[in-house]
Amino acid sequence: METALSVVVGCLFAVALYLLLSKHIIRMLLGVVLLGNAVNILIFTAGRVASVAPPLVPKGAEMPLSAVANPLPQALILTAIVISFSFFAFLLVLAYRAYQDLGTDDTDQMRVAEPENDGLPPLGY
């Protein structure tokens, strides 16, 4: 199972990198989402995928009686999901505002600070 998930993580990282290198803002946002999901699956895979008991200690015992799941990767993934969703929502609103102001989502046409028709900046003072 870990091998299959490792291949899935590699494919998600590759697709996320491809989308992040795009010229369109929406594709970049989808790349950010896929990158977040790839990292979550990577943490999940690193925490060992196994069907074991939940990490509960019975009354009167000082430690679990059998093998239990590691709760740390699960807690990290839940935190990462919340953070990545809020980051995506912020980027989505930012991209929407940029589209409203500039009328395009192509990064080559979003050159407000450096218009193409202007000359090069001074090379020295």
Short mmCIF file of C-alpha atoms in Angstrom, two decimals:
data_model
loop_
_atom_site.label_atom_id
_atom_site.label_comp_id
_atom_site.label_asym_id
_atom_site.label_seq_id
_atom_site.Cartn_x
_atom_site.Cartn_y
_atom_site.Cartn_z
CA MET A 1 0.00 0.00 0.00
CA GLU A 2 2.84 2.39 0.79
CA THR A 3 4.33 1.83 -2.66
CA ALA A 4 1.08 2.74 -4.41
CA LEU A 5 0.65 5.83 -2.26
CA SER A 6 4.25 6.85 -2.94
CA VAL A 7 3.55 6.69 -6.68
CA VAL A 8 0.38 8.74 -6.19
CA VAL A 9 2.34 11.33 -4.17
CA GLY A 10 4.98 11.55 -6.91
CA CYS A 11 2.32 12.02 -9.59
CA LEU A 12 0.54 14.68 -7.53
CA PHE A 13 3.80 16.56 -6.98
CA ALA A 14 4.58 16.39 -10.72
CA VAL A 15 1.13 17.64 -11.75
CA ALA A 16 1.22 20.36 -9.08
CA LEU A 17 4.59 21.59 -10.29
CA TYR A 18 3.36 21.58 -13.90
CA LEU A 19 0.30 23.63 -12.94
CA LEU A 20 2.32 26.05 -10.81
CA LEU A 21 4.55 26.81 -13.80
CA SER A 22 1.54 27.80 -15.91
CA LYS A 23 0.86 31.38 -17.04
CA HIS A 24 -2.75 31.39 -15.84
CA ILE A 25 -3.64 32.20 -12.26
CA ILE A 26 -6.44 29.61 -12.01
CA ARG A 27 -4.07 26.81 -13.00
CA MET A 28 -1.60 28.06 -10.41
CA LEU A 29 -4.30 27.91 -7.75
CA LEU A 30 -5.15 24.33 -8.72
CA GLY A 31 -1.43 23.56 -8.48
CA VAL A 32 -1.36 24.94 -4.93
CA VAL A 33 -4.33 22.73 -3.99
CA LEU A 34 -2.72 19.63 -5.50
CA LEU A 35 0.57 20.44 -3.78
CA GLY A 36 -1.21 20.64 -0.43
CA ASN A 37 -2.94 17.32 -1.04
CA ALA A 38 0.34 15.71 -2.09
CA VAL A 39 2.01 16.86 1.12
CA ASN A 40 -0.91 15.53 3.18
CA ILE A 41 -0.71 12.12 1.52
CA LEU A 42 3.06 12.16 1.98
CA ILE A 43 2.67 12.74 5.73
CA PHE A 44 0.00 10.05 5.85
CA THR A 45 2.26 7.58 4.05
CA ALA A 46 5.25 8.42 6.22
CA GLY A 47 3.14 7.69 9.30
CA ARG A 48 2.78 4.06 8.13
CA VAL A 49 -0.44 2.90 6.60
CA ALA A 50 -1.77 0.03 8.68
CA SER A 51 -5.08 -1.02 10.12
CA VAL A 52 -4.37 -1.00 13.82
CA ALA A 53 -6.39 -0.07 16.88
CA PRO A 54 -7.01 3.57 17.76
CA PRO A 55 -4.54 5.04 20.26
CA LEU A 56 -6.61 4.46 23.39
CA VAL A 57 -5.23 3.32 26.75
CA PRO A 58 -7.64 1.18 28.79
CA LYS A 59 -8.41 2.02 32.41
CA GLY A 60 -5.83 0.74 34.83
CA ALA A 61 -3.13 0.29 32.19
CA GLU A 62 -0.13 2.56 31.82
CA MET A 63 0.32 1.87 28.12
CA PRO A 64 -1.72 0.33 25.29
CA LEU A 65 -1.99 -3.45 25.40
CA SER A 66 -1.57 -3.96 21.65
CA ALA A 67 -0.20 -2.10 18.63
CA VAL A 68 -1.93 1.23 18.12
CA ALA A 69 -2.00 3.82 15.37
CA ASN A 70 0.31 6.81 15.57
CA PRO A 71 -1.89 9.89 16.23
CA LEU A 72 0.77 12.46 15.29
CA PRO A 73 0.47 12.15 11.47
CA GLN A 74 -3.30 12.30 11.76
CA ALA A 75 -3.13 15.48 13.82
CA LEU A 76 -0.61 17.02 11.41
CA ILE A 77 -2.79 16.20 8.40
CA LEU A 78 -5.92 17.67 10.00
CA THR A 79 -4.03 20.86 10.79
CA ALA A 80 -2.56 20.98 7.28
CA ILE A 81 -6.00 20.55 5.71
CA VAL A 82 -7.35 23.55 7.61
CA ILE A 83 -4.33 25.70 6.81
CA SER A 84 -4.27 24.75 3.12
CA PHE A 85 -8.01 25.43 2.76
CA SER A 86 -7.70 28.88 4.31
CA PHE A 87 -4.62 29.62 2.17
CA PHE A 88 -6.52 28.52 -0.96
CA ALA A 89 -9.52 30.69 -0.04
CA PHE A 90 -7.22 33.71 0.41
CA LEU A 91 -5.48 33.07 -2.92
CA LEU A 92 -8.82 32.57 -4.68
CA VAL A 93 -10.10 35.94 -3.45
CA LEU A 94 -6.80 37.56 -4.40
CA ALA A 95 -6.96 36.08 -7.91
CA TYR A 96 -10.58 37.14 -8.31
CA ARG A 97 -9.75 40.73 -7.32
CA ALA A 98 -6.82 40.77 -9.73
CA TYR A 99 -9.12 39.49 -12.48
CA GLN A 100 -11.68 42.19 -11.67
CA ASP A 101 -9.08 44.96 -11.77
CA LEU A 102 -7.05 43.78 -14.76
CA GLY A 103 -9.60 41.82 -16.79
CA THR A 104 -7.31 38.82 -17.36
CA ASP A 105 -5.82 35.86 -15.53
CA ASP A 106 -2.79 35.60 -17.81
CA THR A 107 0.34 36.64 -15.94
CA ASP A 108 2.01 38.02 -19.09
CA GLN A 109 -0.83 40.52 -19.49
CA MET A 110 -0.75 41.47 -15.79
CA ARG A 111 2.35 43.63 -16.19
CA VAL A 112 1.02 46.77 -14.50
CA ALA A 113 4.27 47.61 -12.69
CA GLU A 114 6.47 47.03 -15.76
CA PRO A 115 4.61 47.77 -19.01
CA GLU A 116 6.11 46.24 -22.15
CA ASN A 117 6.19 49.51 -24.10
CA ASP A 118 8.37 51.34 -21.58
CA GLY A 119 12.12 51.23 -21.93
CA LEU A 120 14.48 49.36 -19.67
CA PRO A 121 15.12 50.77 -16.21
CA PRO A 122 18.39 52.67 -15.68
CA LEU A 123 21.35 50.35 -15.26
CA GLY A 124 23.31 52.76 -13.06
CA TYR A 125 23.13 56.06 -11.27
#
